[in-house]
Coordinates of C-alpha atoms in Angstrom, one line a residue:
M9 CA 68.5 161.8 94.9
L10 CA 72.2 162.1 95.7
P11 CA 74.6 159.1 95.5
P12 CA 75.9 157.7 98.8
V13 CA 79.3 158.9 100.0
L14 CA 81.8 156.2 101.0
H15 CA 84.9 156.9 103.0
V16 CA 87.4 154.1 102.4
S17 CA 91.0 153.6 103.3
G18 CA 93.8 151.0 103.3
A19 CA 95.6 148.9 100.7
N20 CA 94.0 148.5 97.3
H21 CA 92.3 145.2 98.2
Q22 CA 90.9 146.7 101.4
V23 CA 89.6 149.8 99.5
G24 CA 87.9 147.6 96.9
F25 CA 86.4 145.3 99.6
Q26 CA 84.9 148.3 101.4
I27 CA 83.3 149.6 98.2
G28 CA 82.0 146.2 97.3
R29 CA 80.6 145.5 100.7
A30 CA 78.8 148.9 100.9
M31 CA 77.5 148.6 97.4
K32 CA 76.7 144.9 97.5
K33 CA 73.0 145.1 96.7
Q34 CA 73.5 147.6 93.9
I35 CA 76.4 145.6 92.3
R36 CA 74.4 142.4 92.4
D37 CA 71.3 144.1 91.0
V38 CA 73.3 145.7 88.1
M39 CA 75.1 142.5 87.3
S40 CA 71.8 140.6 87.0
S41 CA 69.8 143.2 85.1
Y42 CA 72.0 145.6 83.1
E43 CA 72.1 144.1 79.6
P44 CA 75.5 145.4 78.5
F45 CA 77.1 143.8 81.5
K46 CA 75.2 140.6 81.0
K47 CA 76.4 140.5 77.4
S48 CA 80.0 141.1 78.4
V49 CA 79.9 138.4 81.0
S50 CA 78.4 136.0 78.5
L51 CA 81.6 136.1 76.6
L52 CA 83.2 133.9 79.3
E53 CA 81.0 131.0 78.1
I54 CA 82.7 130.8 74.7
N55 CA 86.4 130.0 73.9
D56 CA 87.1 133.2 72.0
G57 CA 85.5 135.2 74.8
R58 CA 87.5 133.4 77.5
Q59 CA 90.7 134.2 75.5
I60 CA 89.8 137.9 75.4
Y61 CA 89.2 137.9 79.1
E62 CA 92.6 136.2 79.8
G63 CA 94.4 138.6 77.5
Y64 CA 92.9 141.7 79.2
L65 CA 93.6 140.2 82.7
K66 CA 97.2 139.5 81.9
A67 CA 97.8 143.0 80.6
A68 CA 96.2 144.5 83.7
K69 CA 98.1 142.4 86.1
T70 CA 101.4 143.2 84.3
A71 CA 100.9 147.0 84.3
Y72 CA 98.6 147.6 87.3
P73 CA 98.4 144.6 89.7
N74 CA 97.3 147.0 92.4
Y75 CA 94.1 147.9 90.6
V76 CA 93.4 144.2 89.8
E77 CA 93.6 143.6 93.5
E78 CA 91.2 146.5 94.0
M79 CA 88.7 144.8 91.7
A80 CA 89.3 141.5 93.5
G81 CA 88.5 143.2 96.8
M82 CA 85.3 144.7 95.3
A83 CA 84.2 141.3 94.0
E84 CA 84.8 139.7 97.4
G85 CA 83.0 142.4 99.2
A86 CA 80.0 142.2 96.9
D87 CA 80.1 138.4 96.9
V88 CA 80.2 138.1 93.0
P89 CA 82.7 136.2 90.8
F90 CA 85.9 138.2 90.2
E91 CA 85.9 137.4 86.5
H92 CA 82.4 138.8 86.1
L93 CA 83.3 142.0 87.8
F94 CA 86.5 142.3 85.8
I95 CA 84.9 141.8 82.4
A96 CA 82.1 144.2 83.4
N97 CA 84.9 146.9 83.7
Y98 CA 85.7 146.2 80.0
E99 CA 82.2 146.9 78.8
F100 CA 83.5 149.6 76.4
E101 CA 86.2 147.4 74.8
I102 CA 83.7 144.4 74.5
L103 CA 81.2 146.8 72.8
L104 CA 83.8 147.9 70.2
L105 CA 85.0 144.3 69.6
N106 CA 81.5 143.2 69.0
M107 CA 80.9 146.2 66.6
K108 CA 83.9 145.2 64.6
K109 CA 82.8 141.6 64.5
N110 CA 79.3 142.6 63.3
D111 CA 80.6 145.3 60.9
E112 CA 78.9 148.0 62.8
E113 CA 80.2 151.6 62.4
E114 CA 78.5 153.8 64.9
G115 CA 80.6 154.5 68.0
G116 CA 79.5 154.8 71.6
K117 CA 77.9 157.9 73.0
G118 CA 78.3 159.3 76.4
C119 CA 79.5 162.1 78.7
T120 CA 80.6 165.6 77.7
T121 CA 82.8 168.2 79.4
V122 CA 83.0 172.0 78.8
Y123 CA 85.9 174.0 80.1
L124 CA 85.6 177.8 80.4
N125 CA 88.9 179.6 80.8
Y126 CA 87.9 183.3 81.4
R127 CA 90.7 185.8 80.8
D128 CA 90.0 187.8 84.0
G129 CA 87.7 185.4 85.8
P130 CA 87.3 181.9 87.2
R131 CA 88.0 178.7 85.4
V132 CA 84.9 176.6 85.2
L133 CA 84.7 172.9 84.5
A134 CA 81.2 171.7 83.6
H135 CA 80.5 168.0 83.1
N136 CA 77.5 165.8 82.6
E137 CA 77.2 162.1 83.2
D138 CA 75.3 160.1 80.5
G139 CA 75.5 156.8 82.3
P140 CA 72.7 154.2 82.4
A141 CA 69.3 155.6 83.3
G142 CA 68.6 155.2 87.0
E143 CA 72.3 154.6 87.8
L144 CA 73.0 156.2 91.2
G145 CA 76.5 154.9 91.8
C146 CA 78.4 156.3 94.8
L147 CA 80.9 159.0 95.6
V148 CA 84.2 157.5 96.9
V149 CA 86.4 159.5 99.3
A150 CA 89.6 157.3 99.3
H151 CA 93.0 157.1 101.0
V152 CA 95.0 154.3 99.3
E153 CA 98.2 153.1 100.8
P154 CA 101.4 152.8 98.7
Y155 CA 101.8 149.5 96.7
E156 CA 105.1 147.9 96.2
L157 CA 105.8 145.7 93.1
P158 CA 108.0 142.6 93.4
G159 CA 110.8 144.4 91.7
G160 CA 110.8 147.2 94.2
K161 CA 108.9 149.9 92.2
I162 CA 106.4 151.6 94.4
F163 CA 103.0 153.0 93.4
P164 CA 102.6 156.1 95.7
E165 CA 99.9 156.8 98.2
E166 CA 96.6 158.0 96.7
N167 CA 94.0 160.4 98.0
F168 CA 91.1 161.3 95.8
V169 CA 87.3 161.9 95.5
S170 CA 85.6 160.1 92.6
F171 CA 82.2 159.3 91.4
C172 CA 82.1 155.6 91.0
Y173 CA 79.6 153.7 88.7
T174 CA 78.3 150.5 90.2
C175 CA 80.6 147.6 89.4
C176 CA 83.4 149.9 88.1
L177 CA 86.6 151.1 89.6
P178 CA 86.7 154.8 90.6
G179 CA 87.9 157.2 87.8
V180 CA 85.5 156.6 85.0
A181 CA 83.6 159.9 85.8
Y182 CA 84.3 163.2 87.5
S183 CA 87.1 163.1 90.1
F184 CA 89.8 165.1 91.8
N185 CA 92.9 164.2 93.8
H186 CA 95.0 165.8 96.5
H187 CA 97.5 167.1 93.9
G188 CA 94.8 169.5 92.7
L189 CA 94.0 167.7 89.5
C190 CA 90.3 167.6 88.3
I191 CA 89.6 164.7 86.0
T192 CA 86.5 163.9 83.8
C193 CA 86.0 161.1 81.4
N194 CA 84.3 161.7 78.0
T195 CA 83.2 159.4 75.3
V196 CA 85.2 160.1 72.2
A197 CA 84.9 156.6 70.8
P198 CA 87.7 155.0 68.6
V199 CA 86.8 152.9 65.6
E200 CA 87.9 149.7 67.3
A201 CA 89.5 148.2 70.4
E202 CA 92.6 146.0 70.6
E203 CA 92.7 142.8 72.7
S204 CA 95.3 142.2 75.5
K205 CA 95.7 145.9 76.2
I206 CA 95.0 148.2 79.2
G207 CA 91.3 149.0 79.2
L208 CA 89.6 152.4 79.6
T209 CA 88.6 151.7 83.2
I210 CA 92.1 150.8 84.3
A211 CA 93.6 153.8 82.5
C212 CA 91.2 156.2 84.2
R213 CA 91.8 154.6 87.6
A214 CA 95.5 155.2 87.1
M215 CA 95.0 158.9 86.3
L216 CA 93.8 159.4 89.9
S217 CA 97.4 158.9 91.0
A218 CA 98.8 161.6 88.7
T219 CA 100.6 164.5 90.3
S220 CA 100.4 166.8 87.3
V221 CA 98.8 167.2 83.9
E222 CA 102.1 166.2 82.3
E223 CA 102.2 162.9 84.2

């Protein structure tokens, strides 16, 4: 079964809202049944967990307020609490923090990419998705308007196609943008995660705006 294809456009909040509205049932189902998300959201019920959430949110708003607005739009469209959807996008970091707290050593496992660069032939990028069993997600075809920060800096227009896991921002899977960049996300897990930093999902979302490999 193929994932649904969503054509979305507008400002970041509008794009997020369109995704959230179209995937409302899937988002609400995943938030209520997928155990890693439920464990992440349960952190909000304890003081230390609330501090972790506030630290990650502050870092994201400082560096990429446009993507925080995108998540806010997605939460609004799906009619779920913003903080639940935000913390669900930090599943990987929460997992690593819990592993450190419990003295566990085995890192996460996930996707793999193989790149074949033939001398006189085509370049082949092969990728598999090792997401949750039964996860259908959606394929997002997006046009995102420029975003201006209060200080005058402008995040440029974005045009991309990206597989989007339910509840997550685009970018944490196979994607390509109008600059010709093909992007995949693989699990090479670090030993631990730091608090109050930019998370994996935000970083991958930002890569969709890159104009070159160097950038």
